[in-house]
Amino acid sequence: AIAQILGLNLSFIRTRQEHERWDDKDRDTGLYSRQYLWDKITEYSGTNTSFVLLLIALDGCNSMGWEQSHQQIQDCALLLETHKPAQAILGTIGYGEFGLLLGTKSLTAATNWAEQLKQKIKKLPNSPEQRSQSTPWTISGGIVAWDSVYSDAVELWSKAISCLEQAKSQRDAIFY
């Protein structure tokens, strides 16, 4: 009886640990969650660690069918994971939207990386429905660097979201 009780308790602990691990990850892409990304932003800003926050949105993702956009999001997530800088933290922040914490304080370096990423995204294969239209995939992005201009992580996040929204209004643009 004790072994059964211990067995149940051990399986409960294992299940809870697996659940907590998945709380940090987006189930569709396997990337870190928005909450995990936010926790890292607040952690880094609290220690005055230099970093750049890059928010990316797949243009037109919400206007296509679920299956098509879901595949596009997964393909983009894989491309981002494959090509992100080694120390970068990558997560999803919304449907077709991603966030990267880049361990650099240079907006120029981050912008150059984002521009290179835009070109790689455009080379991703389109779905059969889009091939006839010859519409390449595009992304928009907002970039901000953590520095003395921002009083806290909330202000930094708000500025990054504002830059992202400006970029999305023009499509295929990067704002900082």
mmCIF file of C-alpha atoms in Angstrom:
data_model
loop_
_atom_site.group_PDB
_atom_site.id
_atom_site.type_symbol
_atom_site.label_atom_id
_atom_site.label_comp_id
_atom_site.label_asym_id
_atom_site.label_seq_id
_atom_site.Cartn_x
_atom_site.Cartn_y
_atom_site.Cartn_z
ATOM 1 C CA ALA A 1 0.000 0.000 0.000
ATOM 2 C CA ILE A 2 2.826 2.391 0.821
ATOM 3 C CA ALA A 3 4.505 1.619 -2.502
ATOM 4 C CA GLN A 4 1.268 2.443 -4.324
ATOM 5 C CA ILE A 5 0.935 5.715 -2.448
ATOM 6 C CA LEU A 6 4.572 6.561 -3.178
ATOM 7 C CA GLY A 7 4.067 5.568 -6.812
ATOM 8 C CA LEU A 8 1.095 7.893 -7.102
ATOM 9 C CA ASN A 9 2.982 10.714 -5.440
ATOM 10 C CA LEU A 10 5.995 10.211 -7.703
ATOM 11 C CA SER A 11 3.838 10.172 -10.825
ATOM 12 C CA PHE A 12 2.064 13.327 -9.617
ATOM 13 C CA ILE A 13 5.436 15.054 -9.158
ATOM 14 C CA ARG A 14 6.606 13.922 -12.597
ATOM 15 C CA THR A 15 3.370 15.125 -14.226
ATOM 16 C CA ARG A 16 3.578 18.463 -12.398
ATOM 17 C CA GLN A 17 7.200 18.951 -13.501
ATOM 18 C CA GLU A 18 6.254 18.195 -17.121
ATOM 19 C CA HIS A 19 3.340 20.654 -16.852
ATOM 20 C CA GLU A 20 5.594 23.373 -15.418
ATOM 21 C CA ARG A 21 8.098 22.784 -18.228
ATOM 22 C CA TRP A 22 5.321 23.240 -20.813
ATOM 23 C CA ASP A 23 4.189 26.463 -19.137
ATOM 24 C CA ASP A 24 7.458 27.949 -20.387
ATOM 25 C CA LYS A 25 6.862 26.698 -23.939
ATOM 26 C CA ASP A 26 4.325 27.421 -26.650
ATOM 27 C CA ARG A 27 2.650 24.122 -27.531
ATOM 28 C CA ASP A 28 2.341 24.840 -31.269
ATOM 29 C CA THR A 29 5.893 25.980 -31.984
ATOM 30 C CA GLY A 30 7.910 24.603 -29.057
ATOM 31 C CA LEU A 31 9.368 28.084 -28.556
ATOM 32 C CA TYR A 32 9.354 29.889 -25.243
ATOM 33 C CA SER A 33 6.057 31.420 -24.158
ATOM 34 C CA ARG A 34 5.238 35.114 -23.922
ATOM 35 C CA GLN A 35 5.338 34.834 -20.133
ATOM 36 C CA TYR A 36 8.809 33.283 -20.165
ATOM 37 C CA LEU A 37 10.044 36.023 -22.486
ATOM 38 C CA TRP A 38 8.504 38.683 -20.239
ATOM 39 C CA ASP A 39 10.144 37.121 -17.169
ATOM 40 C CA LYS A 40 13.542 37.310 -18.891
ATOM 41 C CA ILE A 41 12.977 40.932 -19.922
ATOM 42 C CA THR A 42 12.156 41.923 -16.358
ATOM 43 C CA GLU A 43 15.084 39.883 -15.037
ATOM 44 C CA TYR A 44 17.577 41.480 -17.451
ATOM 45 C CA SER A 45 16.239 45.000 -17.002
ATOM 46 C CA GLY A 46 16.499 44.600 -13.237
ATOM 47 C CA THR A 47 20.206 43.799 -13.468
ATOM 48 C CA ASN A 48 20.981 46.390 -16.153
ATOM 49 C CA THR A 49 22.121 43.652 -18.536
ATOM 50 C CA SER A 50 22.519 45.031 -22.058
ATOM 51 C CA PHE A 51 20.079 43.565 -24.558
ATOM 52 C CA VAL A 52 17.949 44.369 -27.560
ATOM 53 C CA LEU A 53 14.320 43.307 -27.830
ATOM 54 C CA LEU A 54 13.117 42.459 -31.335
ATOM 55 C CA LEU A 55 9.417 41.796 -31.918
ATOM 56 C CA ILE A 56 8.462 40.219 -35.251
ATOM 57 C CA ALA A 57 5.087 39.647 -36.909
ATOM 58 C CA LEU A 58 4.352 37.569 -39.999
ATOM 59 C CA ASP A 59 2.533 39.953 -42.311
ATOM 60 C CA GLY A 60 -0.925 38.822 -43.395
ATOM 61 C CA CYS A 61 -0.975 35.826 -41.074
ATOM 62 C CA ASN A 62 -4.433 36.582 -39.717
ATOM 63 C CA SER A 63 -5.969 37.012 -43.173
ATOM 64 C CA MET A 64 -5.287 33.468 -44.415
ATOM 65 C CA GLY A 65 -6.912 30.182 -43.459
ATOM 66 C CA TRP A 66 -5.966 28.492 -40.192
ATOM 67 C CA GLU A 67 -4.146 25.511 -41.748
ATOM 68 C CA GLN A 68 -2.116 27.689 -44.058
ATOM 69 C CA SER A 69 -1.214 30.260 -41.411
ATOM 70 C CA HIS A 70 -0.486 27.545 -38.837
ATOM 71 C CA GLN A 71 2.022 25.928 -41.202
ATOM 72 C CA GLN A 72 3.523 29.320 -42.011
ATOM 73 C CA ILE A 73 3.951 30.069 -38.293
ATOM 74 C CA GLN A 74 5.640 26.723 -37.677
ATOM 75 C CA ASP A 75 7.948 27.197 -40.682
ATOM 76 C CA CYS A 76 8.869 30.691 -39.514
ATOM 77 C CA ALA A 77 9.469 29.472 -35.948
ATOM 78 C CA LEU A 78 11.821 26.799 -37.272
ATOM 79 C CA LEU A 79 13.671 29.343 -39.409
ATOM 80 C CA LEU A 80 14.005 31.718 -36.449
ATOM 81 C CA GLU A 81 15.207 28.938 -34.152
ATOM 82 C CA THR A 82 17.747 27.788 -36.743
ATOM 83 C CA HIS A 83 19.146 31.240 -37.561
ATOM 84 C CA LYS A 84 18.920 33.114 -34.264
ATOM 85 C CA PRO A 85 22.167 34.175 -32.611
ATOM 86 C CA ALA A 86 23.495 31.559 -30.191
ATOM 87 C CA GLN A 87 22.628 33.382 -26.957
ATOM 88 C CA ALA A 88 19.302 34.843 -28.133
ATOM 89 C CA ILE A 89 16.081 33.867 -26.366
ATOM 90 C CA LEU A 90 13.237 33.270 -28.807
ATOM 91 C CA GLY A 91 9.564 33.052 -27.919
ATOM 92 C CA THR A 92 6.079 33.516 -29.288
ATOM 93 C CA ILE A 93 4.183 36.620 -28.201
ATOM 94 C CA GLY A 94 0.965 36.168 -30.166
ATOM 95 C CA TYR A 95 -0.510 34.489 -33.211
ATOM 96 C CA GLY A 96 2.184 34.797 -35.874
ATOM 97 C CA GLU A 97 4.251 37.047 -33.620
ATOM 98 C CA PHE A 98 7.643 36.321 -32.101
ATOM 99 C CA GLY A 99 10.001 38.002 -29.665
ATOM 100 C CA LEU A 100 13.764 37.725 -29.456
ATOM 101 C CA LEU A 101 16.034 38.906 -26.700
ATOM 102 C CA LEU A 102 19.370 39.548 -28.334
ATOM 103 C CA GLY A 103 22.453 39.784 -26.126
ATOM 104 C CA THR A 104 23.748 42.916 -27.782
ATOM 105 C CA LYS A 105 23.327 46.571 -27.008
ATOM 106 C CA SER A 106 23.739 47.593 -30.628
ATOM 107 C CA LEU A 107 20.549 48.587 -32.443
ATOM 108 C CA THR A 108 22.551 48.586 -35.667
ATOM 109 C CA ALA A 109 23.616 44.946 -35.248
ATOM 110 C CA ALA A 110 20.064 43.910 -34.330
ATOM 111 C CA THR A 111 18.597 45.830 -37.272
ATOM 112 C CA ASN A 112 21.091 44.242 -39.682
ATOM 113 C CA TRP A 113 20.183 40.793 -38.348
ATOM 114 C CA ALA A 114 16.457 41.568 -38.731
ATOM 115 C CA GLU A 115 16.989 42.734 -42.326
ATOM 116 C CA GLN A 116 18.847 39.487 -43.116
ATOM 117 C CA LEU A 117 15.985 37.569 -41.518
ATOM 118 C CA LYS A 118 13.475 39.393 -43.737
ATOM 119 C CA GLN A 119 15.318 38.128 -46.807
ATOM 120 C CA LYS A 120 15.359 34.544 -45.493
ATOM 121 C CA ILE A 121 11.625 34.700 -44.749
ATOM 122 C CA LYS A 122 10.922 35.853 -48.312
ATOM 123 C CA LYS A 123 12.688 32.729 -49.599
ATOM 124 C CA LEU A 124 10.464 30.329 -47.649
ATOM 125 C CA PRO A 125 8.259 28.283 -49.979
ATOM 126 C CA ASN A 126 4.707 29.549 -50.336
ATOM 127 C CA SER A 127 1.701 27.278 -50.066
ATOM 128 C CA PRO A 128 0.199 25.994 -53.351
ATOM 129 C CA GLU A 129 -2.587 28.579 -53.043
ATOM 130 C CA GLN A 130 -0.089 31.445 -52.819
ATOM 131 C CA ARG A 131 2.320 30.229 -55.508
ATOM 132 C CA SER A 132 -0.065 31.280 -58.246
ATOM 133 C CA GLN A 133 -0.144 34.771 -56.752
ATOM 134 C CA SER A 134 3.671 34.935 -56.328
ATOM 135 C CA THR A 135 3.263 36.600 -52.946
ATOM 136 C CA PRO A 136 6.407 36.240 -50.835
ATOM 137 C CA TRP A 137 6.180 35.991 -47.094
ATOM 138 C CA THR A 138 7.132 39.156 -45.297
ATOM 139 C CA ILE A 139 7.694 40.175 -41.717
ATOM 140 C CA SER A 140 7.478 43.426 -39.838
ATOM 141 C CA GLY A 141 9.442 44.197 -36.726
ATOM 142 C CA GLY A 142 10.000 46.548 -33.854
ATOM 143 C CA ILE A 143 13.398 46.862 -32.180
ATOM 144 C CA VAL A 144 14.351 48.569 -28.924
ATOM 145 C CA ALA A 145 17.537 48.474 -26.860
ATOM 146 C CA TRP A 146 17.548 48.442 -23.083
ATOM 147 C CA ASP A 147 19.222 51.644 -21.935
ATOM 148 C CA SER A 148 18.731 54.544 -19.574
ATOM 149 C CA VAL A 149 15.889 55.953 -21.707
ATOM 150 C CA TYR A 150 13.488 53.373 -20.258
ATOM 151 C CA SER A 151 12.573 53.426 -16.599
ATOM 152 C CA ASP A 152 11.408 49.800 -16.484
ATOM 153 C CA ALA A 153 10.544 46.706 -18.512
ATOM 154 C CA VAL A 154 6.935 47.855 -19.048
ATOM 155 C CA GLU A 155 8.089 51.042 -20.760
ATOM 156 C CA LEU A 156 10.548 49.057 -22.929
ATOM 157 C CA TRP A 157 7.832 46.546 -23.904
ATOM 158 C CA SER A 158 5.386 49.347 -24.729
ATOM 159 C CA LYS A 159 7.921 51.019 -27.020
ATOM 160 C CA ALA A 160 8.684 47.688 -28.761
ATOM 161 C CA ILE A 161 4.957 47.048 -29.321
ATOM 162 C CA SER A 162 4.533 50.600 -30.663
ATOM 163 C CA CYS A 163 7.414 50.064 -33.122
ATOM 164 C CA LEU A 164 5.946 46.713 -34.179
ATOM 165 C CA GLU A 165 2.499 48.225 -34.798
ATOM 166 C CA GLN A 166 4.029 51.026 -36.905
ATOM 167 C CA ALA A 167 5.961 48.455 -38.946
ATOM 168 C CA LYS A 168 2.887 46.238 -39.407
ATOM 169 C CA SER A 169 0.943 49.196 -40.788
ATOM 170 C CA GLN A 170 3.491 49.414 -43.621
ATOM 171 C CA ARG A 171 4.257 45.661 -44.029
ATOM 172 C CA ASP A 172 7.742 44.358 -44.579
ATOM 173 C CA ALA A 173 9.266 47.086 -42.420
ATOM 174 C CA ILE A 174 11.486 47.327 -39.340
ATOM 175 C CA PHE A 175 11.010 50.246 -36.921
ATOM 176 C CA TYR A 176 13.142 51.266 -33.949
#
